[in-house]
């Protein structure tokens, strides 16, 4: 046998081994999950640069394809092609990336698996054979996805502790968050941006003690202590060699005005302005963490553009602020327009999607439901086509009930862990995230791409990668196949069939 042919066969075998297929399971919810167990877990090989007119295309769909890979070559521009998506050269915002949150529940669920499966799960998110997440959100203390409410400075009888003498990290940090973050950093060679957000302040700092109290504000005389508390978190994580790219002014202040009892610190716009201007801004900038970006809002998109307009109207506040964080839960009407207006009003302040999940309205976990993934892809495209620089999911792993959550706020997650069976399930949401996170590395820039019809079921978006490549992502929300052509005037045409309810990522150089 010829040596070259032998090597060819060996390479094919290696290639086959390096990307394992999905072990599909259908729970009857309109789609499938991929099961990972001791014998099996699907992977996706890292993307390799292609020469000339070659492209690579990955498809996932409701029918069960998962990162289905096909290679091809551009053809000459055709004259009778339909539904053309033209890729232009005009550049827009630079992308920071995609990721999820290191909530306590994420850690608890991962740790409920044996060591081999923990490794498979972590690699699924962060490794080159996974979906290569490059951003993570870290709760500062407890959230609703903890097994109890807590801050880092809870005192007996809520005694005031102005010097923060009682401040200490929780077991959730040392057992779950810190080890997991370290694994992620290692797998991504430290090319990983962390964002910190607080849900809960110590009772003794607040106008109404109790983690679930509605409209409980930081007392005026505690403004500086609350700023010190947050900077102390950056300091304590720094001792663990974990540094933060950004910190928000607090998770969802609006929630403190709503009837649902989710832990949250309330703010008025004027109160927060004063706190950023006189306390948080100067304290952070005078600390060792002076390059940490400050992100305001970290709350529902419907607050745009009014809340950022009001906060940033104060020029001193504006000086401290780098970005605006948005959540998708109370999305109503034409939200991309709100993004455009906010960008126009504050062109030097970035917008980042800092939290989203499914299952917060009716059902909690819907194993296999394709719509879960489709809704993620739809939202990511609409955000990133309107100036948003990245998209961060909520819990990275929940149990089969969508918990644990100490207030019973069960929701869905891209990975669901079944500790009893020692297996985990990758939901369509996992693949939807991957269609972006795997193919749009940090530092990519969005480029122009034409939607072939404004109100169509097909959405598209395109990026120039830092390695000079181009990524085009196309979402077909229709329940039927649609023929379409991606046209890059520099290369030619890719004519293809977008299968019913599918996401397609195409990369070429
Ligand atoms: C907390 O309150 C209880 C009951 O009033 C009291 O016995 C205890 O000494 C208090 N602890 C502190 C640290 O003040
Ligand atoms: C941060 O502080 C260092 C010194 O500690 C200083 O050299 C640097 O210019 C500061 N950066 C910013 C953005 O203020
Ligand atoms: C979890 O595993 C247990 C034990 O194998 C099984 O009975 C149960 O149906 C599984 N749950 C799901 C949602 O697959």
Short mmCIF file of N, CA and C and ligand atoms in Angstrom, two decimals, residues 285 287-291, ligand 2:
data_model
loop_
_atom_site.label_atom_id
_atom_site.label_comp_id
_atom_site.label_asym_id
_atom_site.label_seq_id
_atom_site.Cartn_x
_atom_site.Cartn_y
_atom_site.Cartn_z
N UNK A 285 -11.66 53.49 40.34
CA UNK A 285 -10.56 54.09 39.56
C UNK A 285 -9.32 54.36 40.41
N UNK A 287 -8.42 52.25 42.74
CA UNK A 287 -7.98 50.94 43.24
C UNK A 287 -6.99 50.32 42.26
N UNK A 288 -6.51 49.14 42.61
CA UNK A 288 -5.64 48.41 41.68
C UNK A 288 -6.42 47.89 40.47
N UNK A 289 -7.73 48.05 40.51
CA UNK A 289 -8.58 47.48 39.45
C UNK A 289 -9.12 48.59 38.57
N UNK A 290 -8.30 49.62 38.37
CA UNK A 290 -8.76 50.83 37.69
C UNK A 290 -9.04 50.62 36.20
N UNK A 291 -8.62 49.46 35.65
CA UNK A 291 -8.97 49.24 34.23
C UNK A 291 -10.21 48.37 34.07
C1 LIG B 2 -4.27 52.62 36.73
O1 LIG B 2 -3.32 52.75 37.76
C2 LIG B 2 -1.97 52.62 37.31
C3 LIG B 2 -1.06 52.72 38.51
O2 LIG B 2 -1.56 51.96 39.57
C4 LIG B 2 -1.67 53.72 36.31
O3 LIG B 2 -0.36 53.55 35.80
C5 LIG B 2 -2.67 53.67 35.16
O4 LIG B 2 -2.48 54.77 34.30
C6 LIG B 2 -4.10 53.68 35.68
N1 LIG B 2 -5.01 53.47 34.59
C7 LIG B 2 -6.14 54.13 34.45
C8 LIG B 2 -7.01 53.74 33.31
O5 LIG B 2 -6.46 55.02 35.19
#
